[in-house]
Each structure stands twice: as C-alpha cells, then as structure tokens.
XYZ file of C-alpha atoms in Angstrom:
187
model
C 95.787 101.077 97.624
C 94.902 102.401 101.273
C 97.387 102.407 103.957
C 96.108 99.672 105.119
C 96.379 97.443 102.283
C 100.148 98.066 102.082
C 100.519 96.914 105.832
C 99.044 94.131 104.957
C 100.994 93.111 101.456
C 103.621 93.744 103.446
C 102.697 91.751 106.366
C 102.053 88.418 103.692
C 105.532 89.467 102.482
C 107.005 88.909 105.968
C 104.802 85.372 105.903
C 106.523 84.251 102.787
C 110.021 84.988 104.349
C 108.185 83.246 107.412
C 107.853 80.064 105.717
C 111.322 80.560 103.883
C 112.769 79.319 107.060
C 111.624 76.004 107.389
C 114.508 74.005 105.121
C 114.101 72.868 101.484
C 113.821 69.530 100.481
C 115.885 68.457 97.786
C 115.397 65.560 95.682
C 118.239 64.159 93.596
C 115.985 64.217 90.143
C 114.626 67.203 89.614
C 116.716 70.259 90.181
C 113.765 72.602 92.620
C 113.080 72.116 96.150
C 109.761 71.214 97.789
C 109.689 74.309 100.068
C 106.264 75.742 102.013
C 107.194 78.285 100.216
C 104.624 78.087 97.698
C 101.116 77.848 100.080
C 102.250 81.327 99.967
C 100.778 82.657 97.288
C 97.500 80.421 98.399
C 97.200 82.478 101.649
C 97.465 85.524 99.714
C 95.335 84.880 97.651
C 92.518 83.571 99.412
C 92.775 85.943 102.212
C 94.022 88.768 100.987
C 92.040 88.775 97.266
C 93.914 89.431 93.802
C 95.770 92.372 93.587
C 97.204 92.511 97.180
C 97.775 88.732 97.133
C 99.614 90.037 93.750
C 101.377 92.672 95.279
C 102.675 90.706 98.078
C 104.224 88.597 95.561
C 105.345 91.161 93.933
C 107.386 92.841 97.233
C 108.423 89.123 98.077
C 110.052 88.991 94.595
C 112.403 92.578 95.034
C 113.843 91.293 98.222
C 114.459 87.831 96.267
C 115.868 90.680 93.660
C 118.027 93.091 95.688
C 119.084 89.813 97.229
C 117.946 89.640 100.313
C 118.195 85.450 101.646
C 113.921 85.102 102.038
C 114.109 81.820 99.630
C 113.977 78.782 101.470
C 117.694 77.786 102.293
C 118.301 81.074 102.596
C 118.285 82.053 98.878
C 118.341 85.234 96.897
C 119.738 87.486 94.277
C 118.860 87.803 90.193
C 120.664 84.336 89.846
C 118.033 82.560 91.850
C 115.538 84.114 89.504
C 117.025 82.682 86.396
C 117.725 79.425 88.017
C 115.337 76.004 87.329
C 112.760 77.563 89.924
C 112.466 80.698 88.452
C 109.026 80.001 87.083
C 107.719 78.483 89.540
C 109.335 81.368 91.927
C 107.125 84.056 89.248
C 104.151 81.930 89.152
C 103.299 82.500 92.849
C 102.627 86.539 91.673
C 100.760 85.316 88.936
C 99.360 82.256 91.212
C 97.972 84.386 94.228
C 96.473 86.774 91.744
C 93.872 84.172 90.228
C 93.761 82.147 93.733
C 92.504 85.836 94.936
C 90.285 86.162 91.476
C 88.833 83.077 92.245
C 87.960 83.319 95.787
C 86.342 87.006 95.146
C 84.264 85.980 92.492
C 83.798 82.560 94.898
C 82.876 83.168 97.540
C 80.015 85.259 99.950
C 79.750 85.446 103.340
C 75.939 85.024 103.530
C 76.568 81.491 101.941
C 76.822 78.449 103.485
C 80.251 76.984 105.446
C 80.907 74.305 103.281
C 80.611 76.151 99.842
C 83.035 78.614 101.099
C 85.270 75.947 102.036
C 85.046 74.475 98.675
C 84.943 78.109 97.064
C 88.573 78.692 99.148
C 89.824 74.726 97.980
C 89.098 75.398 94.151
C 90.781 78.938 94.636
C 93.994 77.683 96.029
C 94.214 74.300 93.451
C 93.550 77.047 90.207
C 95.852 79.434 91.683
C 98.186 78.373 94.204
C 98.625 74.683 92.232
C 97.586 75.260 88.385
C 99.381 78.314 87.987
C 102.154 78.258 88.999
C 102.936 74.923 87.699
C 101.656 76.567 84.670
C 105.193 78.608 84.793
C 107.034 76.266 86.260
C 107.340 72.643 84.458
C 108.543 75.252 80.898
C 110.972 76.763 82.825
C 112.431 74.277 83.773
C 111.987 71.749 80.946
C 113.829 74.662 78.858
C 116.595 74.538 81.970
C 117.246 71.306 82.340
C 117.238 70.383 78.926
C 114.686 67.659 79.284
C 111.196 66.838 77.699
C 108.176 69.495 78.875
C 106.748 65.517 79.298
C 109.226 64.088 81.199
C 109.516 67.523 83.388
C 105.519 67.595 83.855
C 105.578 64.232 85.391
C 109.101 64.759 87.686
C 106.912 68.073 88.722
C 103.957 65.799 90.133
C 106.438 65.196 93.260
C 105.546 68.185 94.567
C 101.298 67.716 94.079
C 100.619 65.620 97.201
C 102.138 68.192 99.454
C 100.505 71.354 97.446
C 97.197 69.853 98.027
C 98.032 70.132 101.412
C 99.103 73.212 101.615
C 95.675 73.779 99.693
C 94.019 72.336 102.110
C 95.754 74.567 104.662
C 94.729 77.793 102.453
C 91.566 76.564 102.663
C 91.211 76.854 105.837
C 92.855 79.307 106.543
C 90.919 81.374 104.581
C 87.799 80.354 105.491
C 88.891 81.282 109.210
C 89.569 84.545 108.544
C 86.995 85.275 106.813
C 84.718 84.181 109.242
C 86.945 86.485 112.281
C 88.219 89.622 110.061
C 86.623 89.420 106.605
C 89.670 91.124 104.394
C 88.284 89.552 101.476
C 85.097 91.552 100.324
C 87.109 94.773 100.985
C 89.165 94.030 97.673
C 91.625 96.964 97.451
C-alpha cells in the first residue's frame, strides 16, 4: 500500500466519523438505530475498491474499539462491538470489500455511462446492503433472543433508507470515476 492509499484509507475512516455526527433514529421495536453511517461502506467500496475500502472500515472499527465516540450518537468502545448492532458494524468491513470487488469487476472506464451507474448500484446493493444484513441480522437475532425470521422482517425497516444510500453511493462512485478515477488504481 502506497502513502497515497494510506491517506485515502484514513480519509474514508474520517468520512465515516463525519457520517456519525448525524443523530441516529431509534426505533422501539428493534434495538439497532437507523444511521447515516451505513452509507460509508458503500462509498468506500465504490470509490476506493475492495482492499482500500475494507481497510478504511477496519481503521474505523479500530477507532470504535479503542473507545473513541465515532459511532452515530457518540458511541464507541468494546461494549458497542458486543451489542445488538455489532453484526451490522462488523459487516461494514466485509460489505465494503464485496462492494469494492463488484465495482472493480463490473465498472470499466470505457463503458457507457448507464452501465457504470448500474454497476455501482449493484455493487452498493450487494455489498452495502445484502452482505451487511448477512452479518447483522443473525447477530441481532442472537442478541435479542428473537427468532431469525422475526428479526429479518423487522430489519426490513432499514431497507428504504439503505436503498437511498445505495443510490447516493452510485452517484458518488460514478462522479469520482469520471473526475478522479481511483477505482482502476487498485491497491
């Protein structure tokens, strides 16, 4: 990893922290809040690619683990990483990697613009939503003591907002690719 890559990784960890400044929306029927930070893995994967995107999420998790209040609502510390939302938070690392991997494979600079948009959207939905839910829902079901199916249905409340975030990540990924292409320069 070059110095430039390290700076980009740190930048996206900082972007995750800034996204955490937006207050969470707590819901009464599910112990995991709606936050803007689930946009972070999608942005990191679409803009930085698999390895640098996952590295930025790992750096962010390290900041959380050492107790810095970087999660939405000013949360941080090891207790958060053992709480009901831990599966989603840990899923951000794998989600960013998968998002970046799909973007690296599908998005090419010589493609038509529409293909690039759709590829970024597919990467964001699969990596930033499906993979993150794959980690989050089973852990939430385990921690809350509810049935998996019941927890999965309750987690659908996140889906409309996450689809909007995937759309935002798609637009950001395409804009950065057009203006300052980082994705083809894989770490």
